[in-house]
């Protein structure tokens, strides 16, 4: 599997660390416990296209949102997380 | 036909021409008392124990592929009960006890081999953790022996004891652990369940679960609607999709775990060994091939195949432990779907939908649990109450905070 990093180009998956589902959004601190439960535990876990966070640990150290098919490992694209509006990306980490 | 010395001898004299298929291939009935979705090890053992322990024989096991096509035929065949959490140990020890009597119980040779499981440790801190785990096991009545380096050398003399980076300081040994021939477990449970009247419906994919007023009524399948008084889901890596048919979202991610078999060699490793300085385990099959694997790849996947970084890591750890196998060739490698739960422990519980029961979240360790999982899931379905040894494996523990966090990594399925 090779991930097309917007900064570094197509790189081997071994350079990246996985964080998981990029559609999850950390609730506001004042939210109720159900909102936090929903953030931490349940997952859609789709068999098909999946928006997910990867960290380019062995490269530019940017957080990326990668759109990947979990059935085939085909990657449709990757964008820098803060541009993709990923949760917490403004602060530099998910 | 019941297997015995006499049946084998009489078949030998007849040129083995009299063997019959060991389970029927029936058409689905219109209605069952229990429909189990998933004809893997856990679904089949559940069907068997429903019939044997609870007298419920009007049962169907509905399988999308064929018996033995899923994780029951894709694992590395290890059994053990060397756990450290109170919610886990009694369950896995009960599973090991069931393994010990399995072949007599189901009249099928599953080649249960209690060759021992050895977890190496490589530092003082790891020794302390191994001692704590061993003591916890012993307090639960499980066998555990803490070996020093000389004890390990006696048991496995061909390990690399000169590894400067990861020196072997000793190991925690469970003599009653070992291996079982996994295909035979599927076939044996299928045959034993079939003999008690269970219908095994292969190539019968479930496409929907009919739910009305929060009550499950039956399953839509490739062979039509099947009405069911109760429905049990044992779908491993496909749990999220099947549960979604009933509107449920699970604390599960599906990941890929790779495994490897080398070419056959003469007896080299007569136990199961895990490397403590990484994530690696190895044993030798009765055919002579080394069977080994490591960690999950670490990303969501349904592809049943993995990537090269994990393969490289596994090979490095293999050679770090056993430099002598460096020239062996790998014959096969494959990937399986792991239903990774958020705390690394399984779920055997009712769901918020009446008559719908859930068995999933086995992560990378479902095979060893096959007998007890079936035993406890059958108990839950038949009695509508959890079995004592599986009482902590609740679905709502993620909301209540009563996690069974065996590996201490929190809600990170890619770390379990």
XYZ file of C-alpha atoms in Angstrom:
510
model
C 0.000 0.000 0.000
C 1.374 3.415 -0.940
C -0.125 6.650 0.321
C 0.003 9.776 -1.886
C 1.203 12.394 0.609
C 0.341 15.882 -0.659
C 3.776 17.113 0.484
C 6.068 14.170 -0.233
C 4.397 12.293 -3.073
C 3.538 8.602 -3.084
C 5.243 6.916 -0.130
C 5.302 3.411 1.368
C 2.720 2.696 4.086
C 5.558 1.851 6.489
C 6.297 5.581 6.818
C 2.837 6.278 8.201
C 1.090 5.730 11.524
C -2.631 5.029 11.586
C -5.124 6.799 13.792
C -8.493 5.648 12.425
C -11.895 6.977 11.474
C -11.586 10.627 10.360
C -15.302 11.298 10.556
C -15.207 11.273 14.359
C -15.258 14.724 15.913
C -14.266 15.322 19.520
C -17.256 16.807 21.334
C -17.093 20.112 23.078
C -15.864 19.741 26.675
C -19.260 20.689 28.065
C -21.008 17.912 26.110
C -22.825 15.131 27.945
C -21.315 11.725 28.491
C -23.286 10.146 25.641
C -21.542 12.438 23.169
C -18.155 11.375 24.483
C -19.178 7.707 24.449
C -20.196 8.089 20.822
C -16.861 9.737 20.019
C -14.696 7.088 21.682
C -16.390 3.722 21.084
C -18.926 3.019 18.292
C -17.646 2.917 14.726
C -19.377 2.617 11.352
C -16.525 0.283 10.338
C -17.506 0.324 6.656
C -16.556 -2.338 4.129
C -15.829 0.103 1.322
C -14.583 3.699 1.146
C -13.307 4.908 4.515
C -12.074 8.383 5.471
C -9.243 7.851 7.919
C -6.417 9.720 9.629
C -2.796 8.827 8.900
C 0.289 10.557 10.296
C 3.331 10.824 8.033
C 5.730 9.889 10.803
C 8.668 9.017 8.553
C 8.215 12.017 6.300
C 6.733 15.497 6.581
C 4.956 14.686 9.896
C 1.665 16.027 8.629
C -1.704 14.593 9.583
C -3.539 13.379 6.506
C -7.094 12.378 5.743
C -6.909 9.420 3.367
C -9.877 8.068 1.452
C -9.294 4.324 1.071
C -11.398 1.303 0.153
C -11.139 -1.167 3.058
C -12.086 -4.076 0.752
C -9.275 -3.583 -1.769
C -6.834 -1.120 -0.112
C -7.291 1.111 -3.161
C -6.555 4.733 -2.217
C -8.674 7.387 -3.880
C -6.813 10.376 -2.462
C -5.165 12.016 0.506
C -5.327 15.584 1.758
C -3.726 17.454 4.607
C -6.006 17.077 7.619
C -6.505 20.740 8.455
C -7.483 21.508 4.890
C -9.877 18.548 4.956
C -11.473 19.945 8.115
C -10.527 16.951 10.239
C -11.276 17.119 13.972
C -8.700 19.021 16.014
C -6.437 19.425 12.999
C -6.040 23.156 13.675
C -4.212 22.323 16.905
C -1.811 20.060 15.046
C -3.116 16.645 16.201
C -6.413 14.792 15.989
C -21.461 -43.024 11.898
C -19.627 -43.032 15.212
C -15.863 -43.112 14.838
C -13.918 -45.803 16.665
C -10.977 -48.136 16.176
C -13.451 -50.613 14.671
C -14.929 -48.137 12.187
C -11.428 -47.213 11.032
C -10.339 -50.864 10.708
C -13.505 -51.909 8.896
C -13.138 -49.001 6.471
C -9.507 -49.947 5.918
C -10.615 -53.429 4.897
C -13.216 -51.973 2.527
C -10.656 -49.677 0.900
C -12.171 -46.612 2.576
C -15.139 -46.730 0.215
C -17.826 -46.538 2.886
C -17.232 -43.082 4.374
C -20.246 -40.801 4.084
C -20.488 -36.987 4.228
C -20.471 -36.078 7.898
C -23.234 -33.499 7.811
C -26.417 -33.107 5.771
C -27.074 -30.298 3.320
C -30.722 -29.563 4.086
C -32.987 -26.926 2.606
C -33.963 -24.232 5.112
C -37.113 -24.803 7.146
C -39.612 -21.952 7.375
C -38.929 -21.431 11.062
C -36.344 -22.314 13.703
C -36.156 -21.862 17.454
C -32.684 -20.391 17.019
C -30.930 -19.109 13.892
C -27.196 -18.553 14.264
C -25.689 -16.194 11.712
C -22.142 -17.289 10.919
C -20.954 -20.867 10.447
C -17.492 -20.350 11.884
C -16.111 -22.075 14.938
C -18.131 -19.977 17.366
C -21.438 -20.381 15.512
C -20.972 -24.133 15.171
C -19.934 -24.654 18.785
C -22.910 -22.541 19.884
C -25.233 -24.760 17.851
C -23.685 -27.889 19.329
C -23.991 -26.711 22.939
C -27.529 -25.417 22.365
C -28.452 -28.961 21.363
C -26.331 -30.804 23.895
C -26.652 -28.649 27.019
C -30.057 -27.080 26.533
C -31.979 -29.574 24.386
C -32.668 -26.956 21.698
C -32.240 -28.845 18.431
C -34.481 -26.873 16.065
C -31.480 -24.731 15.181
C -30.006 -23.458 11.905
C -26.452 -22.257 11.335
C -26.538 -19.882 8.366
C -23.210 -19.451 6.582
C -22.413 -17.157 3.668
C -19.503 -19.296 2.381
C -18.758 -22.874 3.316
C -17.872 -24.453 6.647
C -14.205 -23.792 7.415
C -13.828 -20.903 4.951
C -13.429 -18.141 7.536
C -11.214 -17.484 10.527
C -11.689 -21.021 11.886
C -9.497 -22.126 8.975
C -7.214 -19.074 8.909
C -5.816 -18.910 12.447
C -2.558 -20.214 13.902
C -4.257 -22.924 16.013
C -2.992 -21.899 19.450
C -4.895 -22.618 22.665
C -3.989 -21.180 26.072
C -5.511 -19.513 29.123
C -2.638 -17.282 30.268
C -4.725 -14.164 30.822
C -4.412 -11.588 33.587
C -7.824 -9.931 33.950
C -10.510 -11.296 36.249
C -13.169 -10.944 33.560
C -11.097 -13.089 31.212
C -9.243 -15.817 33.136
C -12.189 -18.007 34.241
C -13.611 -17.843 30.712
C -10.418 -18.840 28.918
C -9.627 -21.496 31.528
C -13.080 -22.996 30.986
C -12.319 -22.975 27.259
C -9.058 -24.825 27.842
C -10.866 -27.396 29.999
C -13.384 -27.905 27.202
C -10.516 -28.356 24.709
C -9.087 -31.052 26.991
C -12.274 -33.117 26.726
C -13.389 -32.020 23.252
C -12.399 -35.008 21.156
C -14.188 -37.505 23.407
C -17.189 -35.191 23.638
C -17.706 -34.717 19.901
C -16.159 -38.052 18.825
C -13.767 -36.351 16.423
C -10.000 -36.230 16.266
C -9.098 -32.549 16.520
C -5.431 -33.327 17.294
C -5.484 -31.393 20.563
C -1.827 -31.185 21.535
C -0.927 -29.707 24.928
C 2.645 -28.907 24.012
C 2.800 -25.809 26.209
C 2.917 -22.081 25.553
C 6.047 -20.121 26.507
C 6.042 -16.296 26.717
C 9.624 -15.041 26.764
C 10.671 -12.022 28.809
C 13.706 -9.874 28.085
C 14.034 -7.396 30.972
C 13.538 -7.119 34.732
C 10.321 -5.191 34.219
C 8.967 -7.888 31.907
C 9.938 -10.548 34.442
C 7.915 -8.743 37.104
C 4.939 -8.510 34.758
C 5.281 -12.214 33.897
C 5.461 -13.111 37.617
C 2.364 -11.044 38.325
C 0.469 -12.665 35.479
C 1.616 -16.123 36.539
C 0.524 -15.496 40.126
C -2.841 -14.178 38.972
C -3.309 -17.284 36.859
C -2.378 -19.582 39.732
C -4.817 -17.812 42.065
C -7.490 -18.720 39.506
C -6.358 -22.345 39.465
C -4.547 -22.111 36.116
C -1.141 -23.712 35.588
C 1.784 -21.313 35.207
C 5.517 -21.680 35.723
C 8.013 -18.825 35.813
C 11.229 -20.010 34.155
C 14.630 -18.392 34.407
C 16.975 -18.389 31.442
C 18.297 -21.863 32.288
C 14.734 -23.164 32.439
C 14.066 -21.734 28.979
C 17.341 -23.151 27.650
C 16.327 -26.608 28.818
C 12.933 -26.301 27.125
C 14.040 -24.679 23.841
C 17.813 -25.066 23.427
C 17.924 -23.671 19.889
C 16.704 -20.161 20.763
C 19.197 -17.335 20.312
C 20.524 -16.763 23.839
C 23.241 -14.379 22.618
C 20.941 -11.591 21.463
C 22.600 -8.485 22.911
C 19.690 -6.156 22.135
C 16.902 -8.405 23.465
C 18.551 -10.950 25.804
C 16.283 -13.754 26.955
C 15.961 -13.522 30.745
C 13.359 -16.254 31.085
C 9.759 -17.038 30.301
C 6.287 -17.669 31.653
C 5.261 -21.196 30.698
C 1.769 -22.660 30.605
C 2.250 -26.421 30.111
C -1.458 -27.057 29.378
C -1.498 -24.636 26.442
C -0.787 -25.905 22.957
C -2.279 -26.301 19.504
C -5.351 -27.873 17.900
C -5.969 -28.722 14.263
C -8.319 -25.870 13.391
C -10.124 -27.382 10.369
C -10.971 -30.440 12.427
C -12.578 -28.192 15.041
C -14.946 -26.778 12.413
C -15.715 -30.179 10.910
C -16.017 -31.869 14.308
C -18.441 -29.322 15.734
C -20.413 -29.241 12.458
C -20.753 -33.023 12.458
C -21.631 -33.180 16.156
C -24.251 -30.435 15.813
C -25.710 -32.032 12.688
C -25.985 -35.393 14.455
C -28.153 -33.691 17.074
C -30.474 -32.250 14.451
C -28.967 -28.832 13.726
C -29.372 -27.677 10.094
C -26.149 -26.295 8.595
C -27.072 -24.007 5.711
C -23.989 -23.234 3.627
C -23.864 -20.687 0.812
C -26.830 -18.952 2.402
C -25.895 -15.319 2.926
C -27.930 -13.246 5.346
C -29.040 -10.068 3.583
C -31.275 -8.591 6.258
C -32.633 -8.960 9.769
C -36.353 -8.360 10.118
C -37.047 -6.238 13.185
C -40.448 -4.919 14.294
C -41.075 -2.923 17.465
C -37.519 -3.591 18.671
C -38.061 -7.334 18.340
C -36.163 -9.549 15.901
C -38.410 -11.828 13.868
C -36.099 -13.613 11.465
C -33.451 -13.270 8.794
C -33.668 -12.535 5.089
C -31.283 -14.853 3.272
C -30.209 -15.821 -0.217
C -32.619 -18.744 0.179
C -35.562 -16.670 1.370
C -36.905 -15.468 4.694
C -36.277 -17.693 7.705
C -38.395 -17.036 10.766
C -36.608 -17.371 14.099
C -37.686 -17.208 17.735
C -34.139 -16.133 18.588
C -31.210 -14.977 16.484
C -27.552 -15.187 17.471
C -24.876 -13.274 15.582
C -21.374 -14.791 15.479
C -19.945 -13.025 12.437
C -16.421 -12.093 13.582
C -14.939 -9.519 11.163
C -18.317 -8.965 9.476
C -20.114 -8.212 12.759
C -20.489 -4.493 12.030
C -22.260 -5.096 8.711
C -24.595 -7.790 10.035
C -25.438 -5.852 13.194
C -26.123 -2.786 11.046
C -28.915 -4.796 9.377
C -30.684 -4.536 12.722
C -29.725 -0.887 13.152
C -26.910 -1.472 15.656
C -23.517 0.245 15.726
C -20.783 -1.734 17.454
C -17.573 -0.748 19.257
C -15.681 -2.754 16.635
C -13.181 -2.084 13.867
C -12.254 -4.803 11.363
C -8.518 -5.178 10.862
C -6.223 -7.576 9.018
C -3.901 -10.035 10.770
C -1.360 -11.931 8.696
C -0.008 -15.428 9.317
C 2.731 -17.516 7.724
C 3.735 -21.147 7.171
C 7.223 -22.243 6.207
C 8.250 -25.324 4.256
C 8.216 -28.512 6.313
C 11.283 -29.398 8.354
C 12.151 -32.078 10.896
C 11.017 -31.502 14.507
C 12.525 -28.182 15.598
C 10.052 -26.481 17.949
C 7.957 -28.679 20.234
C 6.074 -25.924 22.055
C 4.506 -22.551 21.265
C 6.824 -19.588 21.830
C 6.141 -15.866 21.884
C 8.812 -13.190 21.576
C 8.489 -10.644 24.386
C 10.454 -7.859 22.733
C 8.053 -7.456 19.848
C 4.878 -9.154 18.764
C 5.691 -12.574 17.370
C 4.716 -16.182 18.019
C 5.735 -19.482 16.478
C 4.953 -23.178 16.635
C 5.497 -26.182 14.398
C 2.643 -28.056 12.785
C 2.491 -31.838 12.726
C 3.347 -31.681 9.018
C 6.609 -29.934 9.925
C 5.862 -26.411 8.733
C 6.616 -23.562 11.093
C 3.428 -21.601 11.769
C 4.018 -18.033 12.848
C 2.693 -14.506 12.901
C 2.898 -11.126 14.549
C 0.810 -8.056 15.051
C -2.167 -6.805 13.087
C -1.308 -4.423 10.252
C -3.070 -1.687 12.213
C -5.577 -0.173 9.790
C -9.199 -0.983 8.952
C -9.368 -3.706 6.337
C -11.709 -6.286 4.872
C -9.226 -7.324 2.172
C -8.024 -10.553 3.874
C -4.504 -9.654 2.835
C -1.934 -7.357 4.358
C 1.115 -5.307 3.519
C 4.888 -5.710 3.493
C 5.988 -3.745 6.617
C 4.368 -6.312 8.922
C 5.841 -9.184 6.906
C 9.296 -7.655 7.236
C 8.860 -7.152 10.983
C 7.633 -10.711 11.493
C 10.588 -12.164 9.586
C 13.037 -10.007 11.567
C 11.606 -11.215 14.849
C 11.622 -14.833 13.653
C 15.310 -14.659 12.822
C 16.121 -12.732 16.012
C 14.668 -15.618 18.007
C 15.796 -18.511 15.801
C 18.799 -17.568 13.631
C 18.803 -21.198 12.443
C 15.600 -20.737 10.429
C 16.984 -17.837 8.382
C 17.313 -19.995 5.240
C 13.831 -21.521 5.451
C 11.393 -20.557 2.732
C 7.895 -19.313 3.473
C 5.364 -21.497 1.703
C 2.185 -19.558 2.319
C 1.004 -16.392 3.920
C -2.479 -14.977 4.248
C -4.615 -12.468 6.117
C -7.757 -12.802 8.167
C -10.449 -10.377 9.317
C -10.204 -9.467 13.000
C -13.178 -7.998 14.856
C -11.114 -5.647 17.026
C -13.098 -4.404 20.002
C -12.271 -1.129 21.689
C -10.821 -2.721 24.845
C -9.382 -5.859 23.272
C -11.930 -8.186 24.895
C -14.971 -9.954 23.434
C -18.693 -9.334 23.703
C -21.198 -12.103 24.494
C -24.423 -10.332 25.333
C -28.008 -9.485 24.515
C -28.596 -6.494 22.288
C -31.119 -3.672 22.752
C -33.322 -5.631 20.307
C -35.384 -8.455 21.800
C -34.419 -11.969 20.702
C -31.209 -10.746 19.079
C -27.971 -11.891 20.700
C -24.421 -10.840 19.937
C -21.099 -12.681 19.970
C -18.158 -10.651 18.599
C -15.062 -8.629 19.431
C -12.654 -11.573 19.554
C -9.792 -9.464 18.234
C -6.772 -11.614 17.415
C -7.644 -14.414 19.852
C -10.921 -16.060 18.867
C -9.719 -19.567 18.087
C -8.746 -20.577 21.620
C -12.140 -19.338 22.802
C -14.158 -21.485 20.371
C -15.525 -24.022 22.890
C -16.259 -21.622 25.763
C -17.658 -18.989 23.412
C -20.161 -21.513 22.093
C -20.861 -22.830 25.574
C -21.561 -19.356 26.997
C -23.409 -18.011 23.944
C -25.675 -21.083 23.966
C -26.303 -20.487 27.675
C -27.153 -16.835 27.042
C -29.541 -17.658 24.191
C -31.224 -20.563 25.976
C -31.467 -19.069 29.491
C -31.657 -15.381 28.595
C -28.977 -14.778 31.211
C -25.188 -14.612 30.912
C -23.073 -17.592 31.875
C -21.005 -16.938 35.028
C -17.621 -17.056 33.288
C -18.736 -14.632 30.535
C -20.710 -12.257 32.723
C -18.196 -9.421 32.279
C -18.275 -9.595 28.466
C -21.119 -7.139 28.197
C -21.974 -4.847 25.317
C -22.753 -1.929 27.640
C -19.379 -2.019 29.415
C -18.075 0.630 27.021
C -20.757 3.018 28.260
C -20.480 2.075 31.943
C -16.674 2.066 32.040
C -16.372 -1.578 33.141
C -13.839 -2.403 30.447
C -11.804 -5.616 30.364
C -8.605 -3.897 29.359
C -6.227 -6.867 29.182
C -3.509 -5.000 27.311
C -3.988 -1.657 29.048
C -4.067 0.354 25.840
C -7.476 1.995 26.118
C -9.910 2.500 23.297
C -7.412 1.847 20.508
C -8.375 -1.206 18.463
C -5.153 -0.997 16.452
C -3.126 -1.522 19.636
C -4.769 -4.714 20.916
